[in-house]
């Protein structure tokens, strides 16, 4: 296992499964990404930069896209979600929609590779 898998291994379900779904989406859409850490959180990296990071907080899970432009591009599609600066918090009961998550990854990939 690598850094991302190791970091998530001890999380209880359903949190672990929800964050692994996010990580698996990145692995599918960015297969050349490598495991690492960014800003102290597990992240897959593309060209040395993370498409996104994931974290389990006390009361929610979070996806960090490291990009205000990506957040702005999809925020309107997340009605009903709390959207603090820099992150997309969610819960296992209210996960990020697959299409939004995939767009976050695609947009971040495009930013990194331009």
Coordinates of C-alpha atoms in Angstrom, one line a residue:
X1 CA 0.0 0.0 0.0
X2 CA 1.1 3.6 -0.5
X3 CA 0.7 6.8 1.4
X4 CA -2.9 7.4 0.5
X5 CA -4.1 3.9 1.2
X6 CA -2.0 3.8 4.4
X7 CA -3.6 7.0 5.6
X8 CA -7.1 5.8 5.0
X9 CA -6.6 2.2 6.2
X10 CA -7.5 2.9 9.9
X11 CA -10.6 5.0 9.3
X12 CA -13.8 3.4 10.3
X13 CA -16.5 2.6 7.7
X14 CA -18.4 4.3 6.1
X15 CA -15.8 7.1 6.1
X16 CA -13.0 5.0 4.6
X17 CA -15.2 3.8 1.8
X18 CA -16.3 7.3 0.9
X19 CA -12.8 8.6 0.8
X20 CA -11.6 5.6 -1.2
X21 CA -14.3 6.3 -3.7
X22 CA -12.9 9.8 -4.2
X23 CA -9.3 8.4 -4.5
X24 CA -10.4 5.7 -6.9
X25 CA -12.1 8.3 -9.1
X26 CA -8.7 10.2 -9.2
X27 CA -6.9 6.9 -10.0
X28 CA -9.3 6.2 -12.8
X29 CA -9.2 9.6 -14.4
X30 CA -5.5 10.3 -13.7
X31 CA -3.9 6.8 -13.9
X32 CA -0.4 8.3 -14.0
X33 CA -0.8 10.0 -10.6
X34 CA 1.5 8.8 -7.9
X35 CA 0.9 8.6 -4.1
X36 CA 2.1 11.3 -1.9
X37 CA 1.1 13.9 0.7
X38 CA 0.2 17.6 0.1
X39 CA -0.4 20.1 2.9
X40 CA -0.3 17.2 5.4
X41 CA -3.1 15.2 3.8
X42 CA -3.0 12.1 1.6
X43 CA -3.0 13.0 -2.1
X44 CA -2.3 11.6 -5.5
X45 CA 0.1 13.8 -7.5
X46 CA 0.4 14.6 -11.1
X47 CA 3.5 16.3 -12.3
X48 CA 4.4 16.9 -8.6
X49 CA 1.0 18.6 -7.9
X50 CA -2.1 17.1 -6.4
X51 CA -5.3 17.0 -8.3
X52 CA -7.0 16.9 -4.9
X53 CA -6.5 15.8 -1.3
X54 CA -8.8 14.0 1.0
X55 CA -9.3 14.2 4.8
X56 CA -11.6 12.9 7.5
X57 CA -12.5 15.5 10.1
X58 CA -14.4 14.9 13.3
X59 CA -17.9 15.6 11.8
X60 CA -17.3 15.4 8.0
X61 CA -15.1 14.3 5.1
X62 CA -13.4 16.7 2.8
X63 CA -12.1 17.0 -0.7
X64 CA -9.5 19.7 -1.2
X65 CA -9.0 20.6 -4.9
X66 CA -6.3 23.2 -4.2
X67 CA -7.9 25.5 -6.7
X68 CA -10.3 28.4 -6.2
X69 CA -11.1 28.3 -9.9
X70 CA -12.2 24.6 -9.7
X71 CA -14.3 25.3 -6.6
X72 CA -16.0 28.3 -8.4
X73 CA -16.6 26.1 -11.5
X74 CA -18.6 23.5 -9.7
X75 CA -20.0 25.2 -6.6
X76 CA -23.3 26.0 -8.2
X77 CA -23.9 22.3 -8.7
X78 CA -23.6 21.6 -4.9
X79 CA -26.8 23.2 -3.6
X80 CA -27.4 22.0 -0.1
X81 CA -23.7 21.5 0.7
X82 CA -21.7 23.8 3.0
X83 CA -18.9 25.3 0.9
X84 CA -16.3 26.8 3.1
X85 CA -13.2 28.3 1.4
X86 CA -11.0 25.8 -0.2
X87 CA -12.8 22.5 0.4
X88 CA -15.9 20.5 -0.4
X89 CA -17.1 18.9 2.9
X90 CA -19.5 16.0 2.8
X91 CA -20.7 13.0 4.8
X92 CA -21.3 9.4 3.9
X93 CA -25.0 10.1 4.0
X94 CA -24.6 13.0 1.6
X95 CA -21.6 12.2 -0.6
X96 CA -20.4 14.4 -3.5
X97 CA -22.3 13.5 -6.7
X98 CA -20.2 11.3 -9.0
X99 CA -20.5 13.7 -11.9
X100 CA -19.3 16.7 -9.8
X101 CA -16.4 14.7 -8.4
X102 CA -15.3 13.6 -11.9
X103 CA -15.5 17.2 -13.1
X104 CA -13.4 18.4 -10.2
X105 CA -10.7 15.9 -11.1
X106 CA -10.9 16.7 -14.8
X107 CA -10.7 20.5 -14.2
X108 CA -7.8 20.1 -11.8
X109 CA -6.0 17.8 -14.2
X110 CA -6.4 20.4 -17.0
X111 CA -5.0 23.1 -14.7
X112 CA -2.0 21.1 -13.8
X113 CA -1.2 20.1 -17.3
X114 CA -1.6 23.5 -19.0

